[in-house]
Short mmCIF file of C-alpha atoms in Angstrom, two decimals:
data_model
loop_
_atom_site.label_atom_id
_atom_site.label_comp_id
_atom_site.label_asym_id
_atom_site.label_seq_id
_atom_site.Cartn_x
_atom_site.Cartn_y
_atom_site.Cartn_z
CA MET A 1 0.00 0.00 0.00
CA PRO A 2 1.49 3.42 -0.92
CA GLU A 3 2.58 5.71 1.90
CA THR A 4 -0.02 8.39 2.73
CA SER A 5 1.11 11.96 2.06
CA ARG A 6 0.59 14.44 4.86
CA ARG A 7 0.03 17.15 2.25
CA GLY A 8 -2.96 15.10 1.12
CA LEU A 9 -4.17 14.71 4.71
CA LEU A 10 -3.74 18.43 5.43
CA PHE A 11 -5.27 19.89 2.29
CA GLY A 12 -7.50 17.13 0.99
CA THR A 13 -9.78 16.46 3.92
CA ALA A 14 -12.91 16.44 1.79
CA ALA A 15 -11.48 13.74 -0.42
CA VAL A 16 -10.29 11.75 2.57
CA SER A 17 -13.72 11.91 4.18
CA ALA A 18 -15.14 10.58 0.93
CA GLY A 19 -12.88 7.56 1.25
CA ALA A 20 -10.08 8.60 -1.09
CA LEU A 21 -6.59 8.64 0.42
CA LEU A 22 -4.41 11.02 -1.56
CA THR A 23 -0.76 10.52 -2.42
CA ALA A 24 1.65 13.08 -3.81
CA CYS A 25 4.94 13.11 -5.65
CA THR A 26 6.37 15.57 -3.12
CA SER A 27 5.62 15.12 0.55
CA ASN A 28 6.97 16.40 3.83
CA GLU A 29 6.40 13.00 5.44
CA PRO A 30 9.70 11.90 7.02
CA LYS A 31 11.27 9.35 4.71
CA LYS A 32 12.27 7.00 7.54
CA THR A 33 8.75 6.68 8.92
CA GLU A 34 6.77 3.80 7.51
CA SER A 35 3.06 4.09 6.92
CA ALA A 36 0.97 3.08 9.89
CA ALA A 37 -1.78 1.79 7.64
CA ASN A 38 -0.74 -1.84 7.99
CA SER A 39 0.21 -1.63 11.67
CA ALA A 40 -1.71 -2.14 14.89
CA PRO A 41 -2.46 0.88 17.09
CA ALA A 42 0.11 1.78 19.72
CA ASP A 43 -0.54 0.36 23.18
CA ASP A 44 1.28 -0.04 26.50
CA LYS A 45 2.93 -3.32 25.50
CA PRO A 46 6.67 -3.03 24.74
CA GLY A 47 7.43 -2.65 21.06
CA LYS A 48 10.16 -1.27 18.85
CA ALA A 49 12.71 0.78 20.80
CA VAL A 50 12.26 4.51 20.21
CA THR A 51 14.57 7.37 21.15
CA ILE A 52 12.65 10.62 21.60
CA GLY A 53 14.44 13.95 21.72
CA PHE A 54 12.69 16.60 23.84
CA ALA A 55 13.49 20.32 23.64
CA GLY A 56 11.57 22.96 25.55
CA PRO A 57 12.10 26.45 27.01
CA GLN A 58 13.47 27.16 30.45
CA ALA A 59 11.12 25.99 33.19
CA ASP A 60 10.85 29.43 34.79
CA HIS A 61 7.08 29.18 35.19
CA GLY A 62 5.01 26.59 37.05
CA TRP A 63 3.26 25.48 33.86
CA LEU A 64 6.53 24.98 31.97
CA ASN A 65 7.95 22.97 34.86
CA ALA A 66 4.83 20.80 34.78
CA ILE A 67 5.40 20.28 31.04
CA ASN A 68 8.85 18.84 31.74
CA VAL A 69 7.58 16.68 34.60
CA ASN A 70 4.78 15.26 32.44
CA ALA A 71 7.12 14.47 29.54
CA LYS A 72 9.66 12.70 31.77
CA SER A 73 7.05 10.80 33.77
CA ARG A 74 5.27 9.58 30.64
CA ALA A 75 8.47 8.42 28.99
CA GLU A 76 9.37 6.46 32.13
CA THR A 77 6.17 4.41 31.82
CA TYR A 78 7.42 2.91 28.53
CA SER A 79 10.26 0.40 28.67
CA ASP A 80 10.78 0.86 24.92
CA VAL A 81 11.29 4.66 25.10
CA THR A 82 14.56 6.48 25.72
CA LEU A 83 14.12 10.21 26.35
CA GLU A 84 16.93 12.57 25.36
CA ILE A 85 15.97 15.84 27.05
CA THR A 86 17.81 19.13 26.60
CA GLU A 87 18.44 21.80 29.19
CA GLY A 88 15.60 24.27 28.67
CA SER A 89 16.42 27.67 27.25
CA ASN A 90 14.44 30.83 26.47
CA ASP A 91 17.20 31.94 24.09
CA THR A 92 16.05 30.96 20.60
CA ALA A 93 19.60 30.57 19.26
CA ALA A 94 20.48 28.25 22.15
CA GLN A 95 17.34 26.17 21.65
CA ILE A 96 17.99 25.90 17.92
CA GLY A 97 21.47 24.61 18.75
CA GLN A 98 20.01 22.05 21.16
CA VAL A 99 17.57 20.77 18.52
CA LYS A 100 20.39 20.54 15.96
CA THR A 101 22.34 18.43 18.46
CA LEU A 102 19.39 16.05 18.77
CA ILE A 103 19.13 15.88 14.97
CA ASN A 104 22.84 15.01 14.74
CA LYS A 105 22.31 12.29 17.36
CA LYS A 106 19.74 10.83 14.94
CA VAL A 107 16.95 10.46 17.48
CA ASP A 108 13.89 8.68 16.11
CA VAL A 109 11.34 11.42 16.89
CA LEU A 110 11.54 14.99 18.18
CA VAL A 111 9.15 16.71 20.58
CA ILE A 112 9.69 20.48 20.52
CA LEU A 113 8.03 23.16 22.62
CA PRO A 114 9.66 26.21 21.04
CA ALA A 115 10.50 29.33 23.00
CA ASP A 116 9.39 31.09 19.80
CA GLY A 117 7.45 29.09 17.22
CA LYS A 118 8.35 31.31 14.29
CA ALA A 119 12.03 31.43 15.15
CA LEU A 120 12.34 27.65 15.43
CA THR A 121 10.39 26.83 12.27
CA GLN A 122 13.53 26.41 10.18
CA VAL A 123 15.08 23.86 12.53
CA GLY A 124 11.78 21.97 12.55
CA LEU A 125 11.94 21.87 8.76
CA GLU A 126 15.53 20.66 9.01
CA ALA A 127 14.50 17.77 11.25
CA MET A 128 11.64 16.76 8.98
CA LYS A 129 13.92 16.85 5.92
CA ALA A 130 16.37 14.64 7.83
CA GLY A 131 13.63 12.06 8.20
CA ILE A 132 12.91 12.75 11.88
CA PRO A 133 9.19 13.25 12.62
CA VAL A 134 8.52 16.31 14.77
CA VAL A 135 5.76 16.64 17.35
CA ASN A 136 5.27 20.39 17.76
CA LEU A 137 4.10 21.08 21.31
CA ASP A 138 1.82 24.05 22.00
CA ARG A 139 3.63 27.06 20.47
CA ILE A 140 3.09 26.37 16.80
CA PHE A 141 5.67 26.62 14.03
CA ALA A 142 5.06 29.08 11.20
CA SER A 143 4.82 26.27 8.63
CA PRO A 144 2.92 22.96 8.85
CA GLN A 145 5.80 21.41 6.91
CA ALA A 146 7.96 21.82 10.03
CA TYR A 147 6.04 19.22 12.03
CA ARG A 148 4.27 15.91 11.60
CA CYS A 149 1.80 16.56 14.41
CA TRP A 150 0.89 19.52 16.59
CA VAL A 151 -0.56 19.06 20.08
CA GLY A 152 -1.53 21.92 22.36
CA GLY A 153 -4.12 23.78 24.35
CA ASP A 154 -7.16 25.80 23.34
CA ASN A 155 -6.53 29.41 24.29
CA TYR A 156 -9.74 30.68 22.75
CA GLY A 157 -11.59 27.87 24.54
CA MET A 158 -10.05 28.92 27.87
CA GLY A 159 -11.56 32.37 27.53
CA LEU A 160 -14.82 31.03 26.22
CA ASN A 161 -15.28 28.57 29.09
CA ALA A 162 -14.22 31.12 31.71
CA GLY A 163 -16.75 33.56 30.29
CA HIS A 164 -19.58 31.04 30.26
CA TYR A 165 -18.79 29.91 33.82
CA ILE A 166 -18.86 33.50 35.08
CA GLY A 167 -21.93 34.21 32.96
CA GLU A 168 -23.85 31.38 34.54
CA GLN A 169 -22.88 32.53 38.04
CA LEU A 170 -24.05 36.10 37.36
CA LYS A 171 -26.89 35.58 34.89
CA ASP A 172 -29.55 36.63 37.41
CA LYS A 173 -27.65 39.67 38.73
CA PRO A 174 -28.68 42.99 37.14
CA ASN A 175 -25.86 45.20 35.81
CA ALA A 176 -23.12 42.75 36.73
CA LYS A 177 -19.55 44.01 36.38
CA VAL A 178 -16.56 41.87 35.36
CA VAL A 179 -12.83 42.65 35.23
CA GLU A 180 -10.05 40.79 33.43
CA LEU A 181 -6.43 40.25 34.44
CA ALA A 182 -4.83 39.17 31.17
CA GLY A 183 -1.39 37.82 30.30
CA ILE A 184 1.26 39.36 28.07
CA ASP A 185 -0.65 41.43 25.54
CA ASN A 186 1.67 40.98 22.58
CA LEU A 187 1.32 37.19 22.69
CA GLU A 188 -1.21 35.62 20.34
CA LEU A 189 -2.38 33.30 23.11
CA THR A 190 -3.41 36.29 25.26
CA LYS A 191 -5.35 37.78 22.37
CA GLN A 192 -7.13 34.45 21.83
CA ARG A 193 -8.01 34.08 25.51
CA SER A 194 -9.39 37.61 25.69
CA GLN A 195 -11.38 37.13 22.49
CA GLY A 196 -12.95 33.92 23.77
CA PHE A 197 -13.85 35.63 27.04
CA ALA A 198 -15.42 38.61 25.25
CA ASP A 199 -17.38 36.33 22.91
CA ALA A 200 -18.78 34.32 25.83
CA LEU A 201 -19.91 37.44 27.69
CA LYS A 202 -21.88 38.56 24.64
CA ASN A 203 -24.38 35.85 25.56
CA TYR A 204 -25.20 37.61 28.83
CA SER A 205 -26.77 41.03 28.26
CA ASN A 206 -26.69 41.87 31.99
CA ILE A 207 -22.88 41.56 32.22
CA LYS A 208 -20.37 44.22 31.26
CA LEU A 209 -16.57 43.98 31.14
CA VAL A 210 -15.62 47.20 32.92
CA ALA A 211 -11.82 46.94 33.16
CA ARG A 212 -8.84 44.98 31.88
CA GLN A 213 -5.17 44.94 32.84
CA ALA A 214 -2.33 42.93 31.25
CA ALA A 215 0.25 41.29 33.52
CA ASP A 216 3.15 39.07 32.41
CA PHE A 217 2.56 35.66 33.99
CA THR A 218 4.61 36.41 37.14
CA VAL A 219 3.57 36.67 40.77
CA GLU A 220 4.97 40.20 41.00
CA SER A 221 3.14 41.49 37.93
CA GLY A 222 -0.08 39.82 39.03
CA GLN A 223 0.06 41.58 42.39
CA ALA A 224 0.91 44.99 40.90
CA LYS A 225 -1.70 44.92 38.12
CA MET A 226 -4.41 43.52 40.40
CA ALA A 227 -3.75 46.33 42.87
CA GLN A 228 -4.34 48.81 40.05
CA LEU A 229 -7.61 47.13 39.10
CA LEU A 230 -8.81 47.16 42.70
CA GLN A 231 -7.96 50.81 43.10
CA ALA A 232 -9.75 51.79 39.89
CA GLN A 233 -12.82 49.59 40.41
CA LYS A 234 -14.44 50.07 43.80
CA GLN A 235 -16.94 47.29 43.21
CA PHE A 236 -17.31 44.43 40.72
CA ASP A 237 -18.77 40.94 40.65
CA ALA A 238 -16.25 38.66 38.96
CA LEU A 239 -12.60 38.52 37.91
CA TRP A 240 -11.03 36.31 35.27
CA ASN A 241 -7.30 35.87 35.65
CA HIS A 242 -5.56 34.30 32.63
CA ASP A 243 -2.78 32.59 34.55
CA ASP A 244 -2.63 30.94 37.96
CA ASP A 245 1.01 31.85 38.62
CA GLN A 246 0.24 35.56 38.33
CA GLY A 247 -2.94 34.74 40.22
CA VAL A 248 -0.84 34.08 43.34
CA GLY A 249 0.13 37.76 43.28
CA ALA A 250 -3.41 38.80 42.42
CA LEU A 251 -4.73 37.02 45.51
CA ARG A 252 -2.15 38.80 47.67
CA ALA A 253 -3.33 42.17 46.37
CA ILE A 254 -6.96 41.18 46.96
CA GLU A 255 -6.25 40.09 50.53
CA GLN A 256 -4.25 43.25 51.24
CA ALA A 257 -7.14 45.36 49.96
CA GLY A 258 -9.62 43.44 52.10
CA ARG A 259 -11.91 42.82 49.12
CA ASP A 260 -14.18 39.79 48.82
CA GLU A 261 -17.34 40.99 47.05
CA PHE A 262 -16.53 39.12 43.82
CA ILE A 263 -15.67 35.65 42.55
CA MET A 264 -12.37 34.89 40.85
CA VAL A 265 -11.76 32.35 38.08
CA GLY A 266 -8.17 31.35 37.34
CA GLY A 267 -6.41 29.97 34.31
CA ALA A 268 -4.14 26.95 33.64
CA GLY A 269 -4.91 24.79 36.69
CA ALA A 270 -1.81 25.32 38.88
CA LYS A 271 -1.57 23.49 42.20
CA SER A 272 -1.83 26.80 44.06
CA ALA A 273 -5.20 27.47 42.44
CA MET A 274 -6.40 23.92 43.01
CA ASP A 275 -5.49 24.13 46.70
CA ALA A 276 -7.25 27.48 47.07
CA ILE A 277 -10.39 26.17 45.35
CA LYS A 278 -10.38 23.11 47.62
CA ALA A 279 -9.90 25.23 50.77
CA ASP A 280 -12.78 27.51 49.68
CA ASN A 281 -11.56 30.32 51.91
CA SER A 282 -10.82 32.98 49.30
CA VAL A 283 -12.45 34.62 46.29
CA ILE A 284 -11.12 32.02 43.83
CA LYS A 285 -13.88 29.55 43.03
CA ALA A 286 -12.74 27.93 39.78
CA THR A 287 -9.91 27.68 37.27
CA VAL A 288 -9.89 26.84 33.58
CA LEU A 289 -7.36 24.22 32.56
CA TYR A 290 -4.56 24.62 30.06
CA PRO A 291 -3.36 21.07 30.63
CA PRO A 292 0.40 20.45 30.93
CA THR A 293 -0.53 16.81 30.34
CA MET A 294 -0.22 17.77 26.66
CA ALA A 295 3.48 16.92 27.12
CA ALA A 296 2.55 13.37 28.12
CA SER A 297 0.29 13.15 25.07
CA ALA A 298 3.16 14.40 22.91
CA ILE A 299 5.33 11.54 24.20
CA ASP A 300 2.52 9.07 23.41
CA LEU A 301 2.27 10.44 19.88
CA ALA A 302 6.03 10.46 19.39
CA ARG A 303 6.27 6.83 20.48
CA ALA A 304 3.48 5.84 18.09
CA LEU A 305 5.22 7.70 15.25
CA GLY A 306 8.52 6.04 16.06
CA GLN A 307 6.87 2.63 15.99
CA SER A 308 4.88 3.45 12.81
CA LYS A 309 1.61 2.89 14.64
CA GLY A 310 -1.69 4.71 14.94
CA ILE A 311 -3.75 5.65 17.99
CA SER A 312 -5.98 3.12 19.70
CA GLY A 313 -9.66 4.03 19.42
CA LEU A 314 -9.41 5.80 16.07
CA SER A 315 -10.44 4.21 12.80
CA GLU A 316 -7.72 6.15 10.99
CA MET A 317 -4.41 4.39 11.35
CA GLU A 318 -2.30 7.49 10.72
CA ILE A 319 -1.42 9.86 13.56
CA PRO A 320 -3.61 13.01 13.35
CA THR A 321 -2.03 16.22 12.09
CA SER A 322 -3.21 18.15 15.16
CA LEU A 323 -4.67 17.54 18.60
CA THR A 324 -6.26 20.38 20.56
CA LEU A 325 -6.91 19.71 24.25
CA TYR A 326 -10.14 20.82 25.92
CA SER A 327 -10.04 23.55 28.57
CA ALA A 328 -12.25 22.17 31.31
CA VAL A 329 -13.45 24.29 34.22
CA VAL A 330 -12.41 22.99 37.65
CA THR A 331 -14.68 23.74 40.62
CA PRO A 332 -14.95 22.34 44.17
CA SER A 333 -17.23 19.37 44.60
CA PRO A 334 -18.33 17.93 47.95
CA CYS A 335 -19.19 14.57 46.49
CA VAL A 336 -16.41 12.73 44.69
CA ALA A 337 -17.07 9.06 43.93
CA GLY A 338 -15.49 6.88 46.57
CA ALA A 339 -14.79 9.85 48.86
CA PRO A 340 -18.11 11.31 50.05
CA HIS A 341 -16.47 13.89 52.32
CA SER A 342 -13.84 15.05 49.88
CA THR A 343 -13.78 18.60 48.54
CA ALA A 344 -11.17 17.92 45.88
CA PRO A 345 -11.55 20.02 42.74
CA ARG A 346 -13.20 18.23 39.83
CA TYR A 347 -13.77 18.96 36.18
CA ALA A 348 -17.11 20.69 35.69
CA PRO A 349 -18.84 20.74 32.31
CA VAL A 350 -19.24 24.21 30.89
CA PRO A 351 -22.92 24.99 30.28
CA PRO A 352 -23.93 25.80 26.70
CA PRO A 353 -24.63 29.43 25.87
CA PRO A 354 -28.22 30.55 26.35
CA ALA A 355 -30.53 30.24 23.35
CA PRO A 356 -30.87 33.45 21.34
CA SER A 357 -33.97 35.44 22.25
#
């Protein structure tokens, strides 16, 4: 059976859905990777040995540290996987050099979370041309030819789900006021999160976004920018904070100001936020996940690619071109199965938007 071209899978979805698998004379499919069409799906049983190279930015943020932990832990569960992990760097030139080193080592598959997706696109292309499949993690390369598969979070969905959660809490309150503590404004992910939040609030005519400040994902910036919001807004009903690390600082500012008239929804699902939600002794009542478990999924996908296998549970035997993770809302629940007295945070389904009037 001829090898399936990714160019066909990317740009010929209508034909594929009609049952026609396209092939092409030129493809960016790594030449060393065999088609998975005649192989069984990947599972937990030991198979062909696979060396996975992992390159990510410096773990100077709780979420990035969790990315590294998830990648390492997942790789350790497979006896057939060897993980070559680089020392994280936020310097694009240094990270490019680290990826080139992994290419020269001839690893079987690469997992790359770029410090800057655009800047590392060329080295992704270099790996693909060398026959090494690339799993692009979260921050996307500028060209789909630079990766075999992308896996990451849903930034727009984070904002959307945060907005709907807040909307449902305030839907019966006349003239409700909401404020937003965003992340770094020049990042596309911040723009997407804010857009999703604004779009969700459009479904609730009684709610108005009255103020917005941009922090930079640090505790210090969260505290400073939240203090400014509190000073400018003497009363409001809900706060959405894009990032739980900066949320630690935001909570400090809130406590120092002695304010508690509003609810706070966090972002990303950091342990600090989970603990605060469980304790239920502050304004934070929920957080919207941006799951660092995407790194574990990237290892799963890289292993399957290295073994020329598909994913169990899918009819298609080729690895998907992209995988976007859902941003669930986490809230406290007093009734967890098997632990009736537990107040551990649980995933809560986001209600659908109200029907148009």
